[in-house]
mmCIF file of C-alpha atoms and ligand atoms in Angstrom:
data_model
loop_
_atom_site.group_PDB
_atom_site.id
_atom_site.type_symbol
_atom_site.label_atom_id
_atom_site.label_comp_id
_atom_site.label_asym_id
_atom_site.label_seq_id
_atom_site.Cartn_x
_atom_site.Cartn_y
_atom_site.Cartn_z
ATOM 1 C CA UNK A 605 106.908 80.129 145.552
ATOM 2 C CA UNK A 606 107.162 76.341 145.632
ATOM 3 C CA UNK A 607 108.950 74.813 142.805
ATOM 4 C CA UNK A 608 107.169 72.715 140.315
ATOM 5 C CA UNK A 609 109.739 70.031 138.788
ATOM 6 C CA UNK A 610 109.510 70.848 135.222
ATOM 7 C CA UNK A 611 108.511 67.219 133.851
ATOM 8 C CA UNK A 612 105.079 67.952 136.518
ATOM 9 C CA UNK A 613 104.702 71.611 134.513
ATOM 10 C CA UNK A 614 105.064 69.680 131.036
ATOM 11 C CA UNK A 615 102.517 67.000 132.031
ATOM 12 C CA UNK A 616 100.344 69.428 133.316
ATOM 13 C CA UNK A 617 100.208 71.764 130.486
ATOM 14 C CA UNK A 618 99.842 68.536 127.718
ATOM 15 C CA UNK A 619 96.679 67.335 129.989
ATOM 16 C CA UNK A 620 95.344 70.918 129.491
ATOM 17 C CA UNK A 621 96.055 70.946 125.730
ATOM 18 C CA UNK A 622 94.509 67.301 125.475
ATOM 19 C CA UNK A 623 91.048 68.939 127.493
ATOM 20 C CA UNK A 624 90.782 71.633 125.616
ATOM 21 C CA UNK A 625 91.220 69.125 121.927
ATOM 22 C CA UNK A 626 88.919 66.863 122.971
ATOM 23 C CA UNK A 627 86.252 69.749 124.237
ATOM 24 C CA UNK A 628 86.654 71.337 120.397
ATOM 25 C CA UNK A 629 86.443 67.790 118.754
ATOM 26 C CA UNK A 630 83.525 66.545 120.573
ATOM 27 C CA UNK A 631 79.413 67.347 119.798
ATOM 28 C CA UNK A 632 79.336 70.079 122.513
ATOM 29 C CA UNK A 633 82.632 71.786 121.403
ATOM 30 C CA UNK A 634 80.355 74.041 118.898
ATOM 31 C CA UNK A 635 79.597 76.418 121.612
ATOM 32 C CA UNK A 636 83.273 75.837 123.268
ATOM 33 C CA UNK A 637 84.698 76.870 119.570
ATOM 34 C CA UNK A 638 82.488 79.605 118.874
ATOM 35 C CA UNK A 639 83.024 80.919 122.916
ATOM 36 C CA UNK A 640 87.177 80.859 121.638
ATOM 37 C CA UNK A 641 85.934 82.392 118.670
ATOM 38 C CA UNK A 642 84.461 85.286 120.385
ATOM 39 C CA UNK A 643 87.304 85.648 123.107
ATOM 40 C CA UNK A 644 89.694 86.600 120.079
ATOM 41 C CA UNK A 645 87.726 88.000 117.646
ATOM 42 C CA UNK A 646 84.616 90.949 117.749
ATOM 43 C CA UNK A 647 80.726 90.371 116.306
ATOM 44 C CA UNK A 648 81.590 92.272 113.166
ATOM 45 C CA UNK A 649 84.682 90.798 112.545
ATOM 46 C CA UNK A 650 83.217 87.333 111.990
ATOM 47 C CA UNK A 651 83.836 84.649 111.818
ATOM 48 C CA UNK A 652 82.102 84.145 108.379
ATOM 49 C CA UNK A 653 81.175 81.538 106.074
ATOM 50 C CA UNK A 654 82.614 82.310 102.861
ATOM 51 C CA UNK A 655 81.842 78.846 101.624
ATOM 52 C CA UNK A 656 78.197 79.663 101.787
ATOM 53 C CA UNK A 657 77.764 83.608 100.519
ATOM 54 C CA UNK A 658 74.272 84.411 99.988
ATOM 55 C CA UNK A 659 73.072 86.072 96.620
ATOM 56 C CA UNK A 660 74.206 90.372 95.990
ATOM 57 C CA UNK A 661 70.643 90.625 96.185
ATOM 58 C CA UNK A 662 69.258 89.572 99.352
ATOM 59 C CA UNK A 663 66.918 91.449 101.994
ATOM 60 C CA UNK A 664 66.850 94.302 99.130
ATOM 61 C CA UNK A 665 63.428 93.868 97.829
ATOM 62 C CA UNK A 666 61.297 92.769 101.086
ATOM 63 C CA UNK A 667 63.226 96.155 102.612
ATOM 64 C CA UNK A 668 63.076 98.609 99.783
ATOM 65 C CA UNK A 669 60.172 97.644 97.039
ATOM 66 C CA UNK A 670 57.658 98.016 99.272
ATOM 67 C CA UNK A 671 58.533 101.618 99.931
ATOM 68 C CA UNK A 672 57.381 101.896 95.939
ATOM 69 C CA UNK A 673 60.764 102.277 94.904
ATOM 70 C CA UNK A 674 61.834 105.995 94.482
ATOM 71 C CA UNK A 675 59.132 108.028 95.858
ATOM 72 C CA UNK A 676 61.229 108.867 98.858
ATOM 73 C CA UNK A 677 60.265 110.570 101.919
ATOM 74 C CA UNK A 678 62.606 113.162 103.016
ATOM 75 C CA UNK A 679 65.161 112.135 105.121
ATOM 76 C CA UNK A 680 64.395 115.189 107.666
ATOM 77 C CA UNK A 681 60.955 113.329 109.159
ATOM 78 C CA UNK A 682 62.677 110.301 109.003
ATOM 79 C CA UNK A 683 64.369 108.651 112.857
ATOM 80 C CA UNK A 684 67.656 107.526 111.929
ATOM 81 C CA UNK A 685 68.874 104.246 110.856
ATOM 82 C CA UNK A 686 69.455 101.223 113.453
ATOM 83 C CA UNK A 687 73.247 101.920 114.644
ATOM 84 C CA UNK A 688 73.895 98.362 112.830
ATOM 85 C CA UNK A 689 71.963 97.512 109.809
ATOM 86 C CA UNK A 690 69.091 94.708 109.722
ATOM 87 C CA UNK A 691 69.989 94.381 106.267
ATOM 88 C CA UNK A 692 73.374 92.763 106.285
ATOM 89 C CA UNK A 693 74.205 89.544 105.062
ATOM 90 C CA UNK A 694 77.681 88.764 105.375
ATOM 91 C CA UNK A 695 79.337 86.984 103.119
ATOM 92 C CA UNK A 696 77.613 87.852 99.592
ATOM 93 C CA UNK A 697 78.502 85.399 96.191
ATOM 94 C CA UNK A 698 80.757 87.359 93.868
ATOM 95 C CA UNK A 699 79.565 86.594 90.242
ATOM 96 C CA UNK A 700 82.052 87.251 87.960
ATOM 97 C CA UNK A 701 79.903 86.120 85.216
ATOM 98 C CA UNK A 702 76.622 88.179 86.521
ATOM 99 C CA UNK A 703 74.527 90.645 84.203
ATOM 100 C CA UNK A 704 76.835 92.979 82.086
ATOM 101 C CA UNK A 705 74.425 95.181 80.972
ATOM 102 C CA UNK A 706 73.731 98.399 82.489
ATOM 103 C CA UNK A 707 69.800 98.721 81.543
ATOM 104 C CA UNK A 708 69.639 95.256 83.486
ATOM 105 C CA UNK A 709 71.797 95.934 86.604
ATOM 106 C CA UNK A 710 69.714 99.413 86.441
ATOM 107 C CA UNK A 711 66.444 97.383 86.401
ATOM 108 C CA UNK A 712 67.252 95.525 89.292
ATOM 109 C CA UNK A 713 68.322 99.179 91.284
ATOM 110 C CA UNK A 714 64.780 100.602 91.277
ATOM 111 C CA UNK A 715 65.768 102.311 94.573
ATOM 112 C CA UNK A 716 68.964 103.756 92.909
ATOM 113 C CA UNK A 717 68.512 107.556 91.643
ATOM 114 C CA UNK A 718 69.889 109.394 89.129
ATOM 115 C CA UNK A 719 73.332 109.709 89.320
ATOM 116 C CA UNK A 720 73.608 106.524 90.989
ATOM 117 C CA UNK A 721 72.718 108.192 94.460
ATOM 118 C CA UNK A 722 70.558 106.634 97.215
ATOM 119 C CA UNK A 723 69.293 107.374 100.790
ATOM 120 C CA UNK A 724 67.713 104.585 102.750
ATOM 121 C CA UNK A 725 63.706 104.935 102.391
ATOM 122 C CA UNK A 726 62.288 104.266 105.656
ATOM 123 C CA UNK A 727 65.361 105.483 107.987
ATOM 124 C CA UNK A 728 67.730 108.978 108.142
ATOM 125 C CA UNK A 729 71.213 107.428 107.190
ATOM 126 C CA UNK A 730 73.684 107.860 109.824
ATOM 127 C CA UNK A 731 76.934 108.343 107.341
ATOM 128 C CA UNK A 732 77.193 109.384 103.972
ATOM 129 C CA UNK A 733 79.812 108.293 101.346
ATOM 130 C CA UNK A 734 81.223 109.358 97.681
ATOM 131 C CA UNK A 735 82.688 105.916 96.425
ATOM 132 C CA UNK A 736 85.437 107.584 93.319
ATOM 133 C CA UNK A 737 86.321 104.897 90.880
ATOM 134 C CA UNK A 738 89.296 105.968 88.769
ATOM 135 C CA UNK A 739 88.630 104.220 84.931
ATOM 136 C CA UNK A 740 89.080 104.174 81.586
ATOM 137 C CA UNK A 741 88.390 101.224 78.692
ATOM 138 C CA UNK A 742 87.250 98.670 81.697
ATOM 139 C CA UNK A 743 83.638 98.826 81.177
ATOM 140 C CA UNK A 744 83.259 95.017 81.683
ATOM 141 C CA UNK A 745 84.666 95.375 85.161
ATOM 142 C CA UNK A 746 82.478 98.681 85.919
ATOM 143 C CA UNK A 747 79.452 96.986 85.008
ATOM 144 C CA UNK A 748 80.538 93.943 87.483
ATOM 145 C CA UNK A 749 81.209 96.127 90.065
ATOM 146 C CA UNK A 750 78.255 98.016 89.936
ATOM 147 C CA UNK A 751 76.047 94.913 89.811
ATOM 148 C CA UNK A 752 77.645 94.250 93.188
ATOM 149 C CA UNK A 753 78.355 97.567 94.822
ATOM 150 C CA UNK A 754 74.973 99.432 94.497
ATOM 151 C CA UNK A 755 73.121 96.207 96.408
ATOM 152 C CA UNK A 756 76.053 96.416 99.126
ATOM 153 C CA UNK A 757 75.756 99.938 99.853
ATOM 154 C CA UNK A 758 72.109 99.392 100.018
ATOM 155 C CA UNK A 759 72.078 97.387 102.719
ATOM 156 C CA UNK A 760 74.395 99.349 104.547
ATOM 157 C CA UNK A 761 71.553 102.195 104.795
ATOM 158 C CA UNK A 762 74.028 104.517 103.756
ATOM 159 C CA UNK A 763 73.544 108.101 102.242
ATOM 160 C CA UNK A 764 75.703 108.114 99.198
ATOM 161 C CA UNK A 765 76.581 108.226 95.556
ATOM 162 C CA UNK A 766 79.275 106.678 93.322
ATOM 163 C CA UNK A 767 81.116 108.686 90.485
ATOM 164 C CA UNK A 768 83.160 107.477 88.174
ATOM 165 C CA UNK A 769 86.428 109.510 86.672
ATOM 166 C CA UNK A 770 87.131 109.068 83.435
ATOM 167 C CA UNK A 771 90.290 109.998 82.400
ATOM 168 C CA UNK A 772 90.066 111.354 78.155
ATOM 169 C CA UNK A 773 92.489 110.306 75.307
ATOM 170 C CA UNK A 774 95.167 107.879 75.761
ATOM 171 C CA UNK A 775 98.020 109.501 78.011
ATOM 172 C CA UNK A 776 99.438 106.646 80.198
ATOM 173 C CA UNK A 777 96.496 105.983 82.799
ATOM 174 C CA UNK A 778 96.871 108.404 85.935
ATOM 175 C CA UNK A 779 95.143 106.794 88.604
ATOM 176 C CA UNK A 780 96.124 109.222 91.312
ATOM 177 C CA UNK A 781 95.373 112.634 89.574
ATOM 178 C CA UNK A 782 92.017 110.927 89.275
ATOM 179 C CA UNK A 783 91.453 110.157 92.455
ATOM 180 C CA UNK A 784 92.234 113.989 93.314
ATOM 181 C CA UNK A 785 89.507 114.968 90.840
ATOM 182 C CA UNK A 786 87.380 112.691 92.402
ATOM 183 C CA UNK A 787 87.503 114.245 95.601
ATOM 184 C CA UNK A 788 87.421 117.483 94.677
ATOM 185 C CA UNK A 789 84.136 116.511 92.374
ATOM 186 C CA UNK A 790 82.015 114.302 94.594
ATOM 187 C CA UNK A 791 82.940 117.485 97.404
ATOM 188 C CA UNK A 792 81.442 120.076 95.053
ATOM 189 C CA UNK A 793 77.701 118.065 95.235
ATOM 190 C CA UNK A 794 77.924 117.551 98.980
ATOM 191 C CA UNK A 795 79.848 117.123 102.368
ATOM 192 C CA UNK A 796 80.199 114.055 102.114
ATOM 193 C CA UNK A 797 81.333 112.119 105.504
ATOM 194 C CA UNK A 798 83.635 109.956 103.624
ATOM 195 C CA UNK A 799 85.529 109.485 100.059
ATOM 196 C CA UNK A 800 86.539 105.970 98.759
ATOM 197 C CA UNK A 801 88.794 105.359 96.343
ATOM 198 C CA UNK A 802 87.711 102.234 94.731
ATOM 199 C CA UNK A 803 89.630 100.119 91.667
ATOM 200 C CA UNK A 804 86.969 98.820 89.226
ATOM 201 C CA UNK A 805 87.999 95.275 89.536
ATOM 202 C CA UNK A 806 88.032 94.962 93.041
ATOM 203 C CA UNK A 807 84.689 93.616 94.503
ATOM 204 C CA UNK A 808 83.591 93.155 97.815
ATOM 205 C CA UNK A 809 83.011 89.717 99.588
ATOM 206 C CA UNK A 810 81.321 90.911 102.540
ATOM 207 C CA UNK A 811 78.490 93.267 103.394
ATOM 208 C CA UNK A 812 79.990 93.993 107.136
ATOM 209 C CA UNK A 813 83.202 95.453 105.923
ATOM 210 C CA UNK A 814 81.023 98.924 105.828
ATOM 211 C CA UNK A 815 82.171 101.980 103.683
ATOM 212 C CA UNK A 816 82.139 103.665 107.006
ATOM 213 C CA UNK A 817 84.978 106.308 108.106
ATOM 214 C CA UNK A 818 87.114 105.452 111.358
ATOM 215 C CA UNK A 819 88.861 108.681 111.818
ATOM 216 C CA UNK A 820 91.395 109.033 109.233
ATOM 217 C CA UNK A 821 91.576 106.968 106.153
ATOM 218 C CA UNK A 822 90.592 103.184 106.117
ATOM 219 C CA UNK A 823 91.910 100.773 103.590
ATOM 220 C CA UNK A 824 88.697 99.099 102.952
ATOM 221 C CA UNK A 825 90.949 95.768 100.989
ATOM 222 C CA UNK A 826 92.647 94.759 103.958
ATOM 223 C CA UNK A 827 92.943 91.464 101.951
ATOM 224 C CA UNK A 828 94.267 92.807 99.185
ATOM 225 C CA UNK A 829 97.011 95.146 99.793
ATOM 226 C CA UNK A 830 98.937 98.213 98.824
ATOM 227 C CA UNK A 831 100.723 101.144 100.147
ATOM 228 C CA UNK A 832 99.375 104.664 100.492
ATOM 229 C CA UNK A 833 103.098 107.022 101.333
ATOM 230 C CA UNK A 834 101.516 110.516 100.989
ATOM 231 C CA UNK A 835 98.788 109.098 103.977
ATOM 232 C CA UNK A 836 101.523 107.290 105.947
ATOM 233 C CA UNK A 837 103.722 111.023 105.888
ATOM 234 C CA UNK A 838 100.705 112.948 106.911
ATOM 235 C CA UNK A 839 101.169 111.131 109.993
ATOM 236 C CA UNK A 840 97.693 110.152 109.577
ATOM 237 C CA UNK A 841 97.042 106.170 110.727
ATOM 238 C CA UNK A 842 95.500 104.319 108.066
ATOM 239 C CA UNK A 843 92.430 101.966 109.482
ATOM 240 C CA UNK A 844 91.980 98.659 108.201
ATOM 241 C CA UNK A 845 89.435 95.566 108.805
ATOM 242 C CA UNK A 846 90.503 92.361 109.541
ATOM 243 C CA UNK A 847 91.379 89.944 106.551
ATOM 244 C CA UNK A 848 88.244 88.040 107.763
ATOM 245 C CA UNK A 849 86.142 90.806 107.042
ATOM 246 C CA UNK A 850 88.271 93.121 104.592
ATOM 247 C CA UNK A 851 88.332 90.148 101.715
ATOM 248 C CA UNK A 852 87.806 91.403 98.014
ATOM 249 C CA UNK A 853 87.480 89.555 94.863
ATOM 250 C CA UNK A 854 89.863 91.000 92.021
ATOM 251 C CA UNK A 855 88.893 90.274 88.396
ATOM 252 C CA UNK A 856 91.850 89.217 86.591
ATOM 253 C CA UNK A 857 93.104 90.675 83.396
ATOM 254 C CA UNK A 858 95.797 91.674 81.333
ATOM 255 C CA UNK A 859 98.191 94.575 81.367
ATOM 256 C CA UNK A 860 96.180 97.518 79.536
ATOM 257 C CA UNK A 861 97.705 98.389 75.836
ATOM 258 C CA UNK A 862 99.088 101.799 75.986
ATOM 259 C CA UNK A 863 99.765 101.608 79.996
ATOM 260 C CA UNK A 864 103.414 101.402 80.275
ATOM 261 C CA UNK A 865 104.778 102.275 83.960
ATOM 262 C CA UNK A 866 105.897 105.837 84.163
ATOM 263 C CA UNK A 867 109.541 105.724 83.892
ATOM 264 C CA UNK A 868 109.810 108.161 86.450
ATOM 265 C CA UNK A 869 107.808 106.654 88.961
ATOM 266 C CA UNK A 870 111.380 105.710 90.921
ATOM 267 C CA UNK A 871 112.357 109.252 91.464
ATOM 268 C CA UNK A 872 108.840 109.965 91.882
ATOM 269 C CA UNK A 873 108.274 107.891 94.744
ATOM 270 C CA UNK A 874 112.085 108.376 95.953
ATOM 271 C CA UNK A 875 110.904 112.292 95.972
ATOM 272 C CA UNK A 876 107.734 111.705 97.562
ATOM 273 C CA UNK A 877 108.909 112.806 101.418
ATOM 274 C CA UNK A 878 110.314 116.014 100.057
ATOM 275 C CA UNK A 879 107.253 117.133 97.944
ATOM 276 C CA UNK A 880 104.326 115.147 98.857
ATOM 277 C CA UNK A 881 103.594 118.708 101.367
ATOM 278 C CA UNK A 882 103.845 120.652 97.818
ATOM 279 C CA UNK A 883 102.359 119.324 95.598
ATOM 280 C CA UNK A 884 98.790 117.317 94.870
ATOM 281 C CA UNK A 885 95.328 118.479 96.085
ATOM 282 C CA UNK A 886 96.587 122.178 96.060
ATOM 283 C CA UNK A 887 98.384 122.130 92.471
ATOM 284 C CA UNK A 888 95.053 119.970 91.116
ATOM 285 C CA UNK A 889 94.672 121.214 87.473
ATOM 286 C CA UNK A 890 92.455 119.387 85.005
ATOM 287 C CA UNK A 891 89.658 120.586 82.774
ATOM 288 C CA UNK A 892 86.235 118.898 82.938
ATOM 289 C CA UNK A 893 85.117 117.801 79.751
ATOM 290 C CA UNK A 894 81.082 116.623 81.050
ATOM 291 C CA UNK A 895 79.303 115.715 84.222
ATOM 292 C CA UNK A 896 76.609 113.177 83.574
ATOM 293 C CA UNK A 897 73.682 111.881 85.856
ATOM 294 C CA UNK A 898 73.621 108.128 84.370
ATOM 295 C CA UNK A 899 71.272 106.014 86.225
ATOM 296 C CA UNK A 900 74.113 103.781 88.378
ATOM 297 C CA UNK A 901 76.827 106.609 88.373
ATOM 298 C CA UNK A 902 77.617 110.275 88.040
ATOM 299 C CA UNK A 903 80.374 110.660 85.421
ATOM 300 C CA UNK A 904 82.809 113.241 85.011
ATOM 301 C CA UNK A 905 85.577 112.964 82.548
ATOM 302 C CA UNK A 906 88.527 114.962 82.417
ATOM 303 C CA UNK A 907 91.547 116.277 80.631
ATOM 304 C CA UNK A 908 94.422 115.758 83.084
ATOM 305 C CA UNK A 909 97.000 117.014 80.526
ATOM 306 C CA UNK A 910 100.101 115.226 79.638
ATOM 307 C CA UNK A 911 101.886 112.532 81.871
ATOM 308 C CA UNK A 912 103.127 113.828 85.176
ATOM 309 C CA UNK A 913 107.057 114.471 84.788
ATOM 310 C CA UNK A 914 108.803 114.255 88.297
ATOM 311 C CA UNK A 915 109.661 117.565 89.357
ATOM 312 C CA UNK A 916 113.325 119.240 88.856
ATOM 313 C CA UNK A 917 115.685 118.348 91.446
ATOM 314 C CA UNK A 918 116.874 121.194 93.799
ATOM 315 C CA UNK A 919 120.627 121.843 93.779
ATOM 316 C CA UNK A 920 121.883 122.084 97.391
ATOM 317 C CA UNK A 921 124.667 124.128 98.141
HETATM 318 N N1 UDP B 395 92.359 101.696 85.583
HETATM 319 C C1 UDP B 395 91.486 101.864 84.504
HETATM 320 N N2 UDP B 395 91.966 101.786 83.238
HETATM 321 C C2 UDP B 395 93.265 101.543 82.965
HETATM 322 C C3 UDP B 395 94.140 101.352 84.062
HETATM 323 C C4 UDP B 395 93.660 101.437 85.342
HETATM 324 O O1 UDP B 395 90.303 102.075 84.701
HETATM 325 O O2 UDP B 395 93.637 101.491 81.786
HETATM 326 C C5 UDP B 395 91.874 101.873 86.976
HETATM 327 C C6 UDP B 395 90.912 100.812 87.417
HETATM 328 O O3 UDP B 395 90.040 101.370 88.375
HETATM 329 C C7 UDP B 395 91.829 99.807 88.051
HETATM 330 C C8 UDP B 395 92.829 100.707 88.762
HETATM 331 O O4 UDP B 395 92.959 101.821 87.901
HETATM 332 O O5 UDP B 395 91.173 98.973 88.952
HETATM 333 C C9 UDP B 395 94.163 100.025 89.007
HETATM 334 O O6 UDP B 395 94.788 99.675 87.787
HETATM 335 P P1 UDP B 395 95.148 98.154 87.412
HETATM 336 O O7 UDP B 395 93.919 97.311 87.578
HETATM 337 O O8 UDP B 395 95.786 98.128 86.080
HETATM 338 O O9 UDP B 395 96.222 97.817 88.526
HETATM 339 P P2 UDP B 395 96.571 96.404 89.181
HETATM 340 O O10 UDP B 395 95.674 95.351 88.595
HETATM 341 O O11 UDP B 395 97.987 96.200 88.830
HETATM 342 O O12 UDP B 395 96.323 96.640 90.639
HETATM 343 MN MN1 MN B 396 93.662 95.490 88.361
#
């Protein structure tokens, strides 16, 4: 190996790094940049505009109306769905201040059925998904997220249906036990390929980040994080997209009356690795107090009984 004097090696490598700034800066460098671009990052995975999203709406009524809205065909005789859909936009404009009322947002779902279910009209969908949003008092954020949602999952040519959870009377909010309902609910209708567990104020910013399973469970708000322990023991791997495409808008608001952190989350959580085997899905007990088909949503709400009290501690020895 000869030996480079390491003022040569320097001078070398700033030459290089001058190139390769002056091939980015200059006209040309669009396709240099976008080759980089490409070298790092995958075709789904951007990179996107998010200073020019395109309306919620897009590519839904040239695709759908002309299929006279909810006269389906069944899915059987259909071929299936392009492996990537010809619907997608990308980035998509998150308006905060869109159409709150559900008769409108409904209006402009013609191809959403009862129940707030939908199948793709011209193509068999490859994946189906239940999308469970825990709630209760936040109908201002449910209707924004449906006015976004239902158009998103659209163009995704998915098979799938949202339900909502309501949780009855004013216990402290259990978003978990709710989730566990959910599941077990949106199961009961269907296999579905997938469950997500959405919050009501979180709304997607981009159509690519699809509400698709990877094996195991995927944190669809890569951008927007928080842990899941019970997943993480199961020794499951949690998937995530990249921030790029995993971005979410969250609607700001203040701390719900009557919501006060359970003052035994601490030993909850510091109990978790011991119990998390024990107790849950398989010790599930609620009573269902109605199941309604509403034209964006299914609804169930449910008793979950009083607030979840951590669970003795075992005396050893
Ligand atoms: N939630 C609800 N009503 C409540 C509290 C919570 O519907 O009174 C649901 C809702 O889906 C919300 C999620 O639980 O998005 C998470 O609760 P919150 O928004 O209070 O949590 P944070 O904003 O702190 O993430
Ligand atoms: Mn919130």
């Amino acid at each position: 190996m000869p030996r480079w004097h390491p003022a040569i090696l320097l001078a070398l490598a700033s030459l290089q790094l001058a190139c390769t700034l002056l091939l980015l800066a200059s006209e040309q460098g669009g396709r240099a940049r976008r080759f980089l671009a490409a070298l790092f990052t995958s075709e789904e995975d951007g990179p996107f505009d998010y200073s020019h999203p395109v309306d919620v709406y897009t590519n839904l009524s040239a695709g759908l109306e002309s299929m006279g809205g909810k006269s389906m065909r069944d899915p059987v005789f259909l071929s299936p769905c392009p492996v990537v859909s010809p619907l997608l936009v990308g980035p998509i404009s998150v308006q905060l201040s869109g159409p709150v009322n559900l008769s409108i947002i409904s209006r402009r779902n013609p191809w959403v059925l009862l129940g707030g279910r939908h199948s793709p009209p011209r193509c068999r969908a490859r994946h189906s998904c239940a999308v469970v949003i825990p709630h209760r008092n936040r109908e201002l954020h449910l209707a924004l997220l449906l006015y976004h949602l239902h158009p998103i999952l659209q163009r995704q040519q998915l098979h799938y249906a949202i339900y909502i959870i309501q949780q009855a009377g004013n216990q402290t909010f259990n978003r978990a036990k709710l989730m566990n309902v959910g599941f077990k609910e949106a199961m009961r209708d269907e296999e579905w390929d997938c469950i997500f567990f959405h919050d009501v104020d979180l709304i997607p910013e981009n159509d690519r980040n699809l509400y698709v399973c990877a094996d195991g469970p995927k944190h669809m708000a890569a951008a927007m994080d928080k842990f899941g322990y019970k997943v993480l023991l199961a020794g499951m791997k949690i998937s995530r997209p990249s921030i790029r495409l995993g971005r979410y808008k969250m609607i700001k608001h203040k701390h719900d009356a009557g919501n006060a952190a359970n003052p035994n989350r601490f030993t909850m959580l510091a109990q978790t690795r011991r119990i998390w085997r024990l107790e849950g899905m398989n010790t599930l007990n609620y009573r269902r107090l109605s199941r309604e088909q509403l034209p964006l949503y299914t609804n169930i709400t449910v008793d979950i009984g009083p607030s979840e009290k951590a669970p003795a501690r075992r005396l050893h020895g």
